[in-house]
Amino acid sequence: MPKEKLEDQTGNLYLFASADKDQKISINKKDYTLAPRAYLKLKTVPGEIYTISTKKLLGSTIKLQPKSGEQNQYFQISSTKIKSDESGVGGLNLKSGDIIGLEKSYAEFLSTIYTKDKQSN
């Protein structure tokens, strides 16, 4: 895809849902539900603080404060994960959602194959 066809390269926040199931998230206490293989694009305001949460007891929360002229920011929301200790000694790792930063090139690829959410601006 030619670079000119990619959308505005600054001041946006992209949140990609994993391919498993619907992802419920909260951005500044506003709730969103992302379908599998969909993404949400939000235009950010420089200096404003954005709190993004997976809305689960053992989930993740991040805070962002974009600066003027800053490049787009890309994150993937993953679903609940339960895995046992690989050493076989015992132990369980519970995670009810995670927010993972993405490389720009990978995020641009995802934005071409994933569906843009209707709630995006």
Tab-separated table of C-alpha atoms in Angstrom:
chain	number	residue	atom	x	y	z
A	1	MET	CA	0.000	0.000	0.000
A	2	PRO	CA	1.441	3.407	-0.888
A	3	LYS	CA	2.331	5.539	2.126
A	4	GLU	CA	0.062	8.343	0.853
A	5	LYS	CA	-2.978	6.086	1.381
A	6	LEU	CA	-2.223	5.660	5.078
A	7	GLU	CA	-4.199	8.002	7.289
A	8	ASP	CA	-2.835	10.940	9.280
A	9	GLN	CA	0.436	9.934	10.923
A	10	THR	CA	0.206	12.082	14.084
A	11	GLY	CA	-2.073	12.533	17.067
A	12	ASN	CA	-4.051	9.293	16.865
A	13	LEU	CA	-4.449	6.368	19.226
A	14	TYR	CA	-5.082	2.945	17.695
A	15	LEU	CA	-6.375	0.055	19.807
A	16	PHE	CA	-6.507	-3.382	18.164
A	17	ALA	CA	-8.608	-6.259	19.529
A	18	SER	CA	-7.125	-9.731	19.523
A	19	ALA	CA	-8.593	-12.335	17.181
A	20	ASP	CA	-10.126	-14.439	19.972
A	21	LYS	CA	-13.306	-12.735	21.166
A	22	ASP	CA	-14.926	-9.364	21.882
A	23	GLN	CA	-12.731	-7.065	23.963
A	24	LYS	CA	-14.280	-4.725	26.513
A	25	ILE	CA	-12.193	-1.668	27.294
A	26	SER	CA	-12.595	1.673	28.979
A	27	ILE	CA	-11.023	4.915	27.812
A	28	ASN	CA	-11.398	7.776	30.287
A	29	LYS	CA	-14.348	5.947	31.878
A	30	LYS	CA	-16.165	5.548	28.547
A	31	ASP	CA	-16.828	1.908	27.671
A	32	TYR	CA	-16.139	0.349	24.283
A	33	THR	CA	-16.552	-3.185	22.946
A	34	LEU	CA	-14.261	-4.194	20.096
A	35	ALA	CA	-15.165	-7.151	17.911
A	36	PRO	CA	-12.429	-9.697	17.138
A	37	ARG	CA	-9.997	-8.419	14.485
A	38	ALA	CA	-11.285	-4.860	14.758
A	39	TYR	CA	-9.607	-1.640	15.811
A	40	LEU	CA	-10.598	1.648	17.364
A	41	LYS	CA	-8.997	4.897	16.214
A	42	LEU	CA	-9.242	7.957	18.442
A	43	LYS	CA	-7.947	11.447	17.714
A	44	THR	CA	-6.033	12.538	20.811
A	45	VAL	CA	-5.725	16.017	22.279
A	46	PRO	CA	-2.146	17.035	23.185
A	47	GLY	CA	-1.656	17.324	26.949
A	48	GLU	CA	-4.848	15.438	27.851
A	49	ILE	CA	-4.379	12.281	29.931
A	50	TYR	CA	-5.939	9.096	28.543
A	51	THR	CA	-6.576	6.182	30.893
A	52	ILE	CA	-7.076	2.905	29.027
A	53	SER	CA	-8.240	-0.134	30.972
A	54	THR	CA	-9.205	-3.724	30.149
A	55	LYS	CA	-11.960	-3.398	32.803
A	56	LYS	CA	-11.095	-6.631	34.571
A	57	LEU	CA	-9.949	-7.411	38.111
A	58	LEU	CA	-6.544	-8.739	37.037
A	59	GLY	CA	-6.372	-6.733	33.820
A	60	SER	CA	-4.118	-3.891	32.741
A	61	THR	CA	-4.446	-0.128	32.861
A	62	ILE	CA	-2.189	2.404	31.154
A	63	LYS	CA	-2.103	6.190	31.156
A	64	LEU	CA	-0.974	8.233	28.153
A	65	GLN	CA	-0.399	11.938	27.717
A	66	PRO	CA	0.265	12.702	24.038
A	67	LYS	CA	2.419	15.664	23.101
A	68	SER	CA	1.751	18.031	20.210
A	69	GLY	CA	2.950	16.590	16.895
A	70	GLU	CA	3.651	13.194	18.456
A	71	GLN	CA	3.479	10.114	16.236
A	72	ASN	CA	0.443	7.835	16.409
A	73	GLN	CA	0.379	5.337	19.268
A	74	TYR	CA	-0.567	1.697	18.735
A	75	PHE	CA	-1.718	-0.922	21.263
A	76	GLN	CA	-3.242	-4.377	21.144
A	77	ILE	CA	-5.767	-5.519	23.729
A	78	SER	CA	-5.382	-9.207	24.506
A	79	SER	CA	-7.916	-11.431	26.217
A	80	THR	CA	-7.830	-13.525	29.378
A	81	LYS	CA	-4.805	-15.779	29.707
A	82	ILE	CA	-4.285	-18.649	32.107
A	83	LYS	CA	-1.029	-20.532	31.941
A	84	SER	CA	0.779	-22.787	34.312
A	85	ASP	CA	4.409	-22.631	35.315
A	86	GLU	CA	6.462	-24.175	32.508
A	87	SER	CA	8.978	-25.741	34.893
A	88	GLY	CA	6.357	-28.199	36.104
A	89	VAL	CA	6.976	-27.230	39.744
A	90	GLY	CA	3.552	-25.626	40.000
A	91	GLY	CA	2.072	-22.211	39.920
A	92	LEU	CA	-0.531	-20.485	37.847
A	93	ASN	CA	-0.294	-17.177	36.005
A	94	LEU	CA	-3.701	-15.477	35.664
A	95	LYS	CA	-4.128	-12.394	33.506
A	96	SER	CA	-7.573	-11.080	32.628
A	97	GLY	CA	-6.499	-8.855	29.758
A	98	ASP	CA	-3.378	-7.043	28.731
A	99	ILE	CA	-2.447	-3.920	26.784
A	100	ILE	CA	0.612	-4.395	24.582
A	101	GLY	CA	2.430	-1.676	22.629
A	102	LEU	CA	2.853	-2.391	18.919
A	103	GLU	CA	5.509	-1.409	16.395
A	104	LYS	CA	4.263	1.121	13.846
A	105	SER	CA	4.810	-1.122	10.800
A	106	TYR	CA	2.957	-4.063	12.379
A	107	ALA	CA	0.088	-1.788	13.484
A	108	GLU	CA	-0.196	-0.313	9.973
A	109	PHE	CA	-0.383	-3.858	8.602
A	110	LEU	CA	-3.144	-4.748	11.096
A	111	SER	CA	-5.087	-1.611	10.149
A	112	THR	CA	-5.249	-2.840	6.545
A	113	ILE	CA	-6.589	-6.316	7.400
A	114	TYR	CA	-8.698	-5.529	10.495
A	115	THR	CA	-12.073	-3.763	10.467
A	116	LYS	CA	-12.290	-0.176	11.683
A	117	ASP	CA	-14.781	0.080	14.555
A	118	LYS	CA	-17.869	2.268	14.037
A	119	GLN	CA	-17.079	4.192	17.240
A	120	SER	CA	-13.784	5.462	15.753
A	121	ASN	CA	-13.313	9.083	14.849
